[in-house]
Amino acid sequence: MSVAASPAVSLQIDEQVERAVRIGLGSRPKTLPPWLFYDAAGSELFEQITELPEYYLTRTERAILESHASEMVALAGGGNRLRFTELGAGSAEKTRVLMKAALARQDGLMFEAVDVSATALLAAQARIEREIPGVRVALLEMDYTNGFELDACDAGERRLVLYIGSSIANFEPEEAARILRKLRSQLGAGDGLLLGVDLVKDESRLLAAYDDVAGVTAAFNKNMLVRMNRELGSDFDLAMFEHRAVWNETMSRMEMHLESCADQRVRFAALDWEVEFLAGETIHTENSYKFRSGDAEAMLAEAGFAHAGTWTDKRGWFEVCVGKAEKLGLGTRE
Ligand code: AVJ
């Protein structure tokens, strides 16, 4: 079917993509926002990344959750029933251990999965409802960075927001703070936030995790070019860009870039637009901040969450923190 056959649908999606691309590739240095990774192919590539030997994040966080899920859930719930709301849920693979821990304390569990990728969400819903009896999955296809509203919980129920996988690391510190404050404003006192963050470690480990031998991360990064070619009619030649992973010590973040192999010009047929690249010039596609012990607790405190607990793995590579929404100050509305 041609794109023109369903103009309303394709236009709405393309407008956001087009805007982001025009702004990003029109800037100096050139940038593209990481949410552009996650079309269907990109979400699938990310799932493959989580299984790479070099990509320690997912399996390290899973090990922390497996060792401490009951404790985390008990701290968050107190004497109340819990409802889970996961930001950037994706396949919700690691969440299953927390679901099982919750189901050991209560009958049934409401799981609200928030993600920008509908395909990832649908697959997660089917699997979870089939494999973990008692869990009801509600899908919220939205970009949680642009302000969102959550339904009120039932009486006697508390919400535990799961923000795991070091997803918050994609945002600059001020933006991350804004997202957490916004989230806090959607919660009631006593609701919980479980935050997973990746920690600073040996540079060689970090570099390997973002530049794997099999080249899956390179394909994930270049998927942005594939996506623009498909959705915006551009003519990026994938062989003319190289995947680069860089540790930025000063900013405490891993960066991913796509580096132009030559002076070249890329044409966007659908936009009647051209972009020039110099040899060695890069498109900065992602920041992945790495934290130090105490950083996550400070972020939580600044957003209005009281620290309830922190867990790490034995190598100290990754950290999971639970905070509880504090009563808001006088003059504010709960
Ligand atoms: C999903 C943002 C946590 O930064 O490690 C994986 C994305 N980028 N490999 C990360 C990613 C390159 C991932 N986050």
GROMACS .gro file of C-alpha atoms and ligand atoms in nm:
model
  348
    1MET     CA    1   0.000   0.000   0.000
    2SER     CA    2   0.129   0.345  -0.082
    3VAL     CA    3   0.185   0.599   0.193
    4ALA     CA    4  -0.070   0.829   0.032
    5ALA     CA    5  -0.344   0.573   0.095
    6SER     CA    6  -0.359   0.665   0.465
    7PRO     CA    7  -0.245   1.027   0.483
    8ALA     CA    8  -0.393   1.107   0.824
    9VAL     CA    9  -0.208   0.829   1.005
   10SER     CA   10   0.128   0.867   0.837
   11LEU     CA   11   0.119   1.246   0.857
   12GLN     CA   12   0.072   1.254   1.231
   13ILE     CA   13   0.367   1.027   1.299
   14ASP     CA   14   0.584   1.183   1.033
   15GLU     CA   15   0.530   1.532   1.165
   16GLN     CA   16   0.705   1.452   1.492
   17VAL     CA   17   0.983   1.267   1.315
   18GLU     CA   18   1.017   1.537   1.053
   19ARG     CA   19   1.032   1.811   1.314
   20ALA     CA   20   1.294   1.629   1.519
   21VAL     CA   21   1.507   1.558   1.211
   22ARG     CA   22   1.483   1.911   1.073
   23ILE     CA   23   1.581   2.060   1.408
   24GLY     CA   24   1.853   1.805   1.484
   25LEU     CA   25   2.024   1.795   1.145
   26GLY     CA   26   1.980   2.170   1.110
   27SER     CA   27   2.184   2.228   1.429
   28ARG     CA   28   2.558   2.247   1.475
   29PRO     CA   29   2.682   2.007   1.600
   30LYS     CA   30   2.419   1.783   1.438
   31THR     CA   31   2.206   1.576   1.676
   32LEU     CA   32   1.910   1.337   1.665
   33PRO     CA   33   1.702   1.245   1.973
   34PRO     CA   34   1.736   0.886   2.104
   35TRP     CA   35   1.359   0.821   2.091
   36LEU     CA   36   1.409   0.795   1.713
   37PHE     CA   37   1.585   0.459   1.772
   38TYR     CA   38   1.265   0.286   1.874
   39ASP     CA   39   1.064   0.200   1.567
   40ALA     CA   40   0.974  -0.169   1.537
   41ALA     CA   41   1.318  -0.266   1.401
   42GLY     CA   42   1.500  -0.052   1.658
   43SER     CA   43   1.303  -0.194   1.950
   44GLU     CA   44   1.395  -0.541   1.827
   45LEU     CA   45   1.763  -0.444   1.796
   46PHE     CA   46   1.756  -0.306   2.149
   47GLU     CA   47   1.621  -0.641   2.275
   48GLN     CA   48   1.919  -0.806   2.103
   49ILE     CA   49   2.156  -0.557   2.270
   50THR     CA   50   2.026  -0.658   2.614
   51GLU     CA   51   2.149  -1.013   2.547
   52LEU     CA   52   2.499  -0.922   2.425
   53PRO     CA   53   2.789  -1.043   2.641
   54GLU     CA   54   2.930  -0.687   2.655
   55TYR     CA   55   2.600  -0.524   2.753
   56TYR     CA   56   2.611  -0.593   3.127
   57LEU     CA   57   2.334  -0.347   3.220
   58THR     CA   58   2.026  -0.564   3.172
   59ARG     CA   59   2.157  -0.880   3.329
   60THR     CA   60   2.314  -0.693   3.621
   61GLU     CA   61   1.992  -0.509   3.700
   62ARG     CA   62   1.795  -0.833   3.664
   63ALA     CA   63   2.025  -1.001   3.917
   64ILE     CA   64   1.968  -0.715   4.164
   65LEU     CA   65   1.591  -0.740   4.118
   66GLU     CA   66   1.600  -1.120   4.154
   67SER     CA   67   1.786  -1.096   4.484
   68HIS     CA   68   1.577  -0.820   4.640
   69ALA     CA   69   1.235  -0.808   4.472
   70SER     CA   70   1.035  -0.911   4.782
   71GLU     CA   71   1.208  -0.654   4.997
   72MET     CA   72   1.156  -0.378   4.738
   73VAL     CA   73   0.790  -0.460   4.693
   74ALA     CA   74   0.731  -0.485   5.069
   75LEU     CA   75   0.895  -0.146   5.126
   76ALA     CA   76   0.686   0.013   4.853
   77GLY     CA   77   0.358  -0.148   4.953
   78GLY     CA   78   0.366  -0.138   5.330
   79GLY     CA   79   0.023  -0.270   5.425
   80ASN     CA   80  -0.133  -0.169   5.093
   81ARG     CA   81  -0.202  -0.336   4.762
   82LEU     CA   82   0.029  -0.226   4.482
   83ARG     CA   83  -0.030  -0.128   4.124
   84PHE     CA   84   0.271  -0.109   3.889
   85THR     CA   85   0.326   0.163   3.631
   86GLU     CA   86   0.636   0.116   3.418
   87LEU     CA   87   0.786   0.404   3.217
   88GLY     CA   88   0.945   0.291   2.889
   89ALA     CA   89   0.826  -0.063   2.954
   90GLY     CA   90   0.944  -0.215   2.623
   91SER     CA   91   0.928  -0.594   2.659
   92ALA     CA   92   0.893  -0.559   3.041
   93GLU     CA   93   1.118  -0.861   3.069
   94LYS     CA   94   1.288  -0.765   3.398
   95THR     CA   95   0.960  -0.649   3.548
   96ARG     CA   96   0.835  -1.004   3.574
   97VAL     CA   97   1.038  -1.078   3.886
   98LEU     CA   98   0.879  -0.777   4.058
   99MET     CA   99   0.533  -0.886   3.943
  100LYS     CA  100   0.584  -1.229   4.096
  101ALA     CA  101   0.703  -1.072   4.421
  102ALA     CA  102   0.390  -0.853   4.431
  103LEU     CA  103   0.165  -1.152   4.357
  104ALA     CA  104   0.316  -1.331   4.655
  105ARG     CA  105   0.164  -1.058   4.877
  106GLN     CA  106  -0.165  -0.984   4.702
  107ASP     CA  107  -0.424  -1.137   4.471
  108GLY     CA  108  -0.397  -0.998   4.120
  109LEU     CA  109  -0.190  -0.707   3.996
  110MET     CA  110  -0.266  -0.415   3.768
  111PHE     CA  111   0.030  -0.339   3.542
  112GLU     CA  112   0.026  -0.017   3.342
  113ALA     CA  113   0.291  -0.025   3.067
  114VAL     CA  114   0.393   0.310   2.922
  115ASP     CA  115   0.598   0.319   2.601
  116VAL     CA  116   0.627   0.502   2.269
  117SER     CA  117   0.646   0.172   2.080
  118ALA     CA  118   0.305   0.008   2.040
  119THR     CA  119   0.456  -0.306   1.888
  120ALA     CA  120   0.678  -0.365   2.191
  121LEU     CA  121   0.382  -0.306   2.424
  122LEU     CA  122   0.147  -0.546   2.247
  123ALA     CA  123   0.403  -0.824   2.251
  124ALA     CA  124   0.468  -0.765   2.623
  125GLN     CA  125   0.097  -0.767   2.705
  126ALA     CA  126   0.030  -1.097   2.532
  127ARG     CA  127   0.327  -1.270   2.691
  128ILE     CA  128   0.269  -1.144   3.042
  129GLU     CA  129  -0.103  -1.217   3.050
  130ARG     CA  130  -0.034  -1.566   2.917
  131GLU     CA  131   0.258  -1.647   3.144
  132ILE     CA  132   0.183  -1.471   3.471
  133PRO     CA  133  -0.177  -1.542   3.574
  134GLY     CA  134  -0.325  -1.265   3.786
  135VAL     CA  135  -0.155  -0.976   3.605
  136ARG     CA  136  -0.376  -0.743   3.406
  137VAL     CA  137  -0.185  -0.530   3.157
  138ALA     CA  138  -0.305  -0.186   3.050
  139LEU     CA  139  -0.119  -0.026   2.760
  140LEU     CA  140  -0.044   0.345   2.760
  141GLU     CA  141   0.118   0.434   2.429
  142MET     CA  142   0.266   0.774   2.502
  143ASP     CA  143   0.580   0.977   2.538
  144TYR     CA  144   0.614   1.015   2.913
  145THR     CA  145   0.859   1.302   2.875
  146ASN     CA  146   0.588   1.532   2.741
  147GLY     CA  147   0.368   1.550   3.046
  148PHE     CA  148   0.127   1.269   3.117
  149GLU     CA  149  -0.160   1.195   3.347
  150LEU     CA  150  -0.212   0.882   3.548
  151ASP     CA  151  -0.548   0.758   3.673
  152ALA     CA  152  -0.598   0.772   4.046
  153CYS     CA  153  -0.538   0.442   4.224
  154ASP     CA  154  -0.820   0.255   4.397
  155ALA     CA  155  -0.873   0.320   4.768
  156GLY     CA  156  -0.620   0.125   4.974
  157GLU     CA  157  -0.397   0.082   4.671
  158ARG     CA  158  -0.056   0.236   4.612
  159ARG     CA  159   0.124   0.291   4.290
  160LEU     CA  160   0.482   0.179   4.239
  161VAL     CA  161   0.632   0.351   3.937
  162LEU     CA  162   0.910   0.148   3.776
  163TYR     CA  163   1.170   0.349   3.596
  164ILE     CA  164   1.434   0.088   3.536
  165GLY     CA  165   1.697  -0.005   3.277
  166SER     CA  166   1.884   0.324   3.328
  167SER     CA  167   1.631   0.480   3.090
  168ILE     CA  168   1.660   0.809   3.277
  169ALA     CA  169   2.024   0.822   3.164
  170ASN     CA  170   1.919   0.947   2.819
  171PHE     CA  171   1.827   1.286   2.964
  172GLU     CA  172   2.043   1.582   3.061
  173PRO     CA  173   2.041   1.627   3.440
  174GLU     CA  174   1.794   1.922   3.432
  175GLU     CA  175   1.559   1.732   3.202
  176ALA     CA  176   1.578   1.422   3.422
  177ALA     CA  177   1.495   1.638   3.726
  178ARG     CA  178   1.198   1.787   3.541
  179ILE     CA  179   1.065   1.442   3.446
  180LEU     CA  180   1.090   1.317   3.805
  181ARG     CA  181   0.918   1.626   3.945
  182LYS     CA  182   0.640   1.590   3.691
  183LEU     CA  183   0.606   1.226   3.785
  184ARG     CA  184   0.590   1.318   4.154
  185SER     CA  185   0.304   1.559   4.079
  186GLN     CA  186   0.101   1.264   3.942
  187LEU     CA  187   0.148   1.057   4.257
  188GLY     CA  188  -0.007   1.057   4.601
  189ALA     CA  189   0.194   1.066   4.923
  190GLY     CA  190   0.318   0.715   4.995
  191ASP     CA  191   0.333   0.602   4.632
  192GLY     CA  192   0.672   0.466   4.531
  193LEU     CA  193   0.933   0.508   4.261
  194LEU     CA  194   1.181   0.234   4.180
  195LEU     CA  195   1.471   0.378   3.981
  196GLY     CA  196   1.748   0.177   3.815
  197VAL     CA  197   2.070   0.354   3.710
  198ASP     CA  198   2.399   0.243   3.559
  199LEU     CA  199   2.713   0.340   3.751
  200VAL     CA  200   3.050   0.481   3.642
  201LYS     CA  201   3.301   0.201   3.595
  202ASP     CA  202   3.616   0.112   3.407
  203GLU     CA  203   3.620   0.292   3.072
  204SER     CA  204   3.697  -0.023   2.871
  205ARG     CA  205   3.382  -0.194   3.006
  206LEU     CA  206   3.171   0.108   2.913
  207LEU     CA  207   3.317   0.133   2.564
  208ALA     CA  208   3.264  -0.240   2.496
  209ALA     CA  209   2.902  -0.219   2.613
  210TYR     CA  210   2.831   0.050   2.352
  211ASP     CA  211   3.045  -0.092   2.071
  212ASP     CA  212   2.997  -0.468   2.074
  213VAL     CA  213   3.200  -0.707   1.861
  214ALA     CA  214   2.893  -0.845   1.679
  215GLY     CA  215   2.801  -0.495   1.564
  216VAL     CA  216   2.445  -0.497   1.701
  217THR     CA  217   2.485  -0.157   1.867
  218ALA     CA  218   2.625  -0.018   1.541
  219ALA     CA  219   2.315  -0.148   1.359
  220PHE     CA  220   2.092   0.001   1.633
  221ASN     CA  221   2.262   0.339   1.590
  222LYS     CA  222   2.244   0.325   1.208
  223ASN     CA  223   1.877   0.227   1.229
  224MET     CA  224   1.812   0.601   1.261
  225LEU     CA  225   1.943   0.641   0.907
  226VAL     CA  226   1.734   0.348   0.783
  227ARG     CA  227   1.429   0.501   0.949
  228MET     CA  228   1.485   0.843   0.789
  229ASN     CA  229   1.536   0.681   0.448
  230ARG     CA  230   1.205   0.498   0.484
  231GLU     CA  231   0.993   0.765   0.652
  232LEU     CA  232   1.137   1.084   0.506
  233GLY     CA  233   1.267   0.958   0.172
  234SER     CA  234   1.630   1.045   0.245
  235ASP     CA  235   1.919   0.872   0.066
  236PHE     CA  236   2.167   0.804   0.350
  237ASP     CA  237   2.427   0.549   0.236
  238LEU     CA  238   2.481   0.331   0.546
  239ALA     CA  239   2.833   0.243   0.434
  240MET     CA  240   2.927   0.613   0.444
  241PHE     CA  241   2.863   0.653   0.819
  242GLU     CA  242   3.041   0.489   1.105
  243HIS     CA  243   2.918   0.402   1.453
  244ARG     CA  244   3.118   0.576   1.729
  245ALA     CA  245   3.094   0.519   2.105
  246VAL     CA  246   3.275   0.773   2.324
  247TRP     CA  247   3.321   0.802   2.702
  248ASN     CA  248   3.281   1.169   2.798
  249GLU     CA  249   3.453   1.181   3.136
  250THR     CA  250   3.372   1.546   3.209
  251MET     CA  251   2.999   1.495   3.156
  252SER     CA  252   3.001   1.144   3.304
  253ARG     CA  253   2.824   0.997   3.005
  254MET     CA  254   2.862   0.752   2.720
  255GLU     CA  255   2.786   0.912   2.386
  256MET     CA  256   2.690   0.755   2.056
  257HIS     CA  257   2.757   0.928   1.728
  258LEU     CA  258   2.730   0.853   1.357
  259GLU     CA  259   3.042   0.980   1.184
  260SER     CA  260   3.043   1.079   0.819
  261CYS     CA  261   3.318   0.896   0.625
  262ALA     CA  262   3.348   1.169   0.360
  263ASP     CA  263   3.223   1.508   0.251
  264GLN     CA  264   2.875   1.421   0.132
  265ARG     CA  265   2.528   1.556   0.070
  266VAL     CA  266   2.210   1.375   0.174
  267ARG     CA  267   1.883   1.449   0.000
  268PHE     CA  268   1.542   1.421   0.171
  269ALA     CA  269   1.308   1.364  -0.123
  270ALA     CA  270   0.989   1.389   0.087
  271LEU     CA  271   1.101   1.718   0.244
  272ASP     CA  272   1.262   1.883  -0.057
  273TRP     CA  273   1.566   1.935   0.163
  274GLU     CA  274   1.940   1.865   0.156
  275VAL     CA  275   2.190   1.827   0.437
  276GLU     CA  276   2.566   1.849   0.395
  277PHE     CA  277   2.821   1.653   0.595
  278LEU     CA  278   3.194   1.710   0.620
  279ALA     CA  279   3.429   1.413   0.647
  280GLY     CA  280   3.458   1.332   1.020
  281GLU     CA  281   3.151   1.533   1.115
  282THR     CA  282   2.914   1.346   1.348
  283ILE     CA  283   2.545   1.320   1.431
  284HIS     CA  284   2.520   1.289   1.809
  285THR     CA  285   2.244   1.033   1.864
  286GLU     CA  286   2.255   0.946   2.233
  287ASN     CA  287   2.380   1.036   2.578
  288SER     CA  288   2.377   0.767   2.841
  289TYR     CA  289   2.468   0.922   3.176
  290LYS     CA  290   2.658   0.713   3.428
  291PHE     CA  291   2.602   0.780   3.795
  292ARG     CA  292   2.802   0.762   4.116
  293SER     CA  293   2.684   0.625   4.444
  294GLY     CA  294   2.453   0.881   4.606
  295ASP     CA  295   2.346   1.044   4.277
  296ALA     CA  296   2.020   0.849   4.243
  297GLU     CA  297   1.917   0.924   4.602
  298ALA     CA  298   1.991   1.294   4.543
  299MET     CA  299   1.777   1.294   4.227
  300LEU     CA  300   1.492   1.129   4.417
  301ALA     CA  301   1.517   1.372   4.709
  302GLU     CA  302   1.518   1.672   4.479
  303ALA     CA  303   1.196   1.550   4.316
  304GLY     CA  304   1.017   1.496   4.650
  305PHE     CA  305   1.081   1.132   4.722
  306ALA     CA  306   1.209   1.009   5.060
  307HIS     CA  307   1.481   0.748   5.026
  308ALA     CA  308   1.360   0.401   5.125
  309GLY     CA  309   1.638   0.173   5.002
  310THR     CA  310   1.930   0.117   4.764
  311TRP     CA  311   2.059  -0.212   4.626
  312THR     CA  312   2.357  -0.288   4.408
  313ASP     CA  313   2.531  -0.593   4.260
  314LYS     CA  314   2.848  -0.737   4.405
  315ARG     CA  315   3.071  -0.561   4.149
  316GLY     CA  316   2.897  -0.228   4.215
  317TRP     CA  317   2.812  -0.178   3.848
  318PHE     CA  318   2.443  -0.093   3.868
  319GLU     CA  319   2.208   0.041   4.131
  320VAL     CA  320   1.838   0.020   4.210
  321CYS     CA  321   1.680   0.275   4.446
  322VAL     CA  322   1.333   0.299   4.597
  323GLY     CA  323   1.187   0.633   4.701
  324LYS     CA  324   0.850   0.715   4.854
  325ALA     CA  325   0.656   1.025   4.754
  326GLU     CA  326   0.659   1.265   5.045
  327LYS     CA  327   0.366   1.481   5.145
  328LEU     CA  328   0.372   1.793   4.934
  329GLY     CA  329   0.428   2.124   5.116
  330LEU     CA  330   0.151   2.354   5.242
  331GLY     CA  331  -0.030   2.541   4.969
  332THR     CA  332   0.024   2.272   4.709
  333ARG     CA  333  -0.239   2.025   4.602
  334GLU     CA  334  -0.199   1.656   4.658
  335AVJ     C1  335   1.784   0.214   2.709
  335AVJ     C2  336   1.894   0.424   2.731
  335AVJ     C3  337   1.935   0.252   2.889
  335AVJ     O1  338   2.181   0.385   2.723
  335AVJ     O2  339   2.233   0.180   2.764
  335AVJ     C4  340   2.186   0.064   2.447
  335AVJ     C5  341   2.014   0.242   2.520
  335AVJ     N1  342   2.212   0.262   2.369
  335AVJ     N2  343   2.296   0.064   2.369
  335AVJ     C6  344   2.157   0.265   2.721
  335AVJ     C7  345   2.134   0.189   2.447
  335AVJ     C8  346   2.309   0.184   2.321
  335AVJ     C9  347   2.021   0.219   2.667
  335AVJ     N3  348   1.910   0.279   2.746
   0.00000   0.00000   0.00000
